[in-house]
Coordinates of C-alpha atoms in Angstrom, one line a residue:
X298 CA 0.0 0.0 0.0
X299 CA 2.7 2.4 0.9
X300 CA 4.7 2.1 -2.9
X301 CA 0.9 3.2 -4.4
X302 CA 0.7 6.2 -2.2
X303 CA 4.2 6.9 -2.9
X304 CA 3.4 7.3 -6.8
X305 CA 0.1 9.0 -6.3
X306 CA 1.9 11.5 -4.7
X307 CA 4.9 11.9 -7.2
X308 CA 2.2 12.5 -9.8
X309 CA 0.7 15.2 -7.6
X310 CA 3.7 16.6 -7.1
X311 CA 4.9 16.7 -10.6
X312 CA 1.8 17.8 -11.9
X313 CA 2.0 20.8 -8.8
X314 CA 4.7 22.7 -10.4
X315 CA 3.3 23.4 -13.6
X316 CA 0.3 24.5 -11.9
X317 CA 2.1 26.8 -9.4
X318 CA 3.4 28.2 -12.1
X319 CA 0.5 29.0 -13.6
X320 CA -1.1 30.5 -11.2
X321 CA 1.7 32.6 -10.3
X322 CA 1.4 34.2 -14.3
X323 CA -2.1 35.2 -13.5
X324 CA -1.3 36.7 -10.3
X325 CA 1.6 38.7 -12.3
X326 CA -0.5 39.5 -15.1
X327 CA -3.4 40.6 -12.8
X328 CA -1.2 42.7 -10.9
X329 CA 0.6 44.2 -13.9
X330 CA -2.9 45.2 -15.5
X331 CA -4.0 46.7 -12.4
X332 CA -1.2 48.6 -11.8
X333 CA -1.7 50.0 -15.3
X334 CA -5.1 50.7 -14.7
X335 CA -4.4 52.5 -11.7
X336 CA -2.0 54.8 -13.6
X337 CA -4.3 55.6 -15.8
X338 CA -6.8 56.8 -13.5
X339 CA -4.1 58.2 -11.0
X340 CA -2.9 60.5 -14.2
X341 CA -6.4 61.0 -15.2
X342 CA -8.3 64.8 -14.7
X343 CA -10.6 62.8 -12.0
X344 CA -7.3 61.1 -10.3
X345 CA -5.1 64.6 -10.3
X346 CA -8.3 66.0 -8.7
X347 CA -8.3 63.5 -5.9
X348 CA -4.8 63.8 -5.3
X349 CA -5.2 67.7 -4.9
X350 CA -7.9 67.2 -2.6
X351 CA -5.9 64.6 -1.0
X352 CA -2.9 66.6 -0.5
X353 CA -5.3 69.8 0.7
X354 CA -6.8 67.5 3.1
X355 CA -3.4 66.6 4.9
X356 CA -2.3 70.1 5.1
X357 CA -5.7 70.9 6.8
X358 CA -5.2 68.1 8.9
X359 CA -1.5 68.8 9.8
X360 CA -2.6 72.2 10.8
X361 CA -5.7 71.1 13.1
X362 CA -3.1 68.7 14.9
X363 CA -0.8 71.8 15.4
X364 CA -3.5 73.9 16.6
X365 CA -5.4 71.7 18.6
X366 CA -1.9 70.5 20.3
X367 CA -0.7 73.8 20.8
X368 CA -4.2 74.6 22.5
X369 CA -4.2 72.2 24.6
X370 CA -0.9 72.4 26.3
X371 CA -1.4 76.5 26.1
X372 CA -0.6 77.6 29.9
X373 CA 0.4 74.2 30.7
X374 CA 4.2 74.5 30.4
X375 CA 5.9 77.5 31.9
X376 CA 9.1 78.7 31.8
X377 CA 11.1 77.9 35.2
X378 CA 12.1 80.9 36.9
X379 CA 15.9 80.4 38.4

């Protein structure tokens, strides 16, 4: 019994590497066409759009951090008198 599942399971492994390979062509063609896709939308009007708004949106955020930090430890922190 032991030589049959020894064969069955050289065939599955011979027939595993083909099939790995295979699916690792999809994946890299998949990811390639995306990433193409993306570029074209990212370079787009609509995409240079959302990547101004983007960018506007983490300055306004960078400042509301700065503000609300500065607010809060306002009066907290004085200077030591010697």
């Amino acid at each position: 019994m032991g030589g049959i599942a020894g064969k069955i399971q050289a065939i599955f492994q011979k027939l595993r590497k083909p099939m790995e390979k295979a699916v690792d062509w999809v994946i890299y063609k998949g990811a390639k066409a995306f990433k193409k896709v993306g570029n074209k939308v990212k370079n787009s009007k609509f995409g240079k759009k959302a990547g101004e708004l983007k960018d506007s949106a983490k300055e306004k955020y960078k400042a509301w951090v700065t503000d609300s930090v500065l607010h809060l430890f306002n009066g907290w922190f004085t200077p030591m008198s010697r």
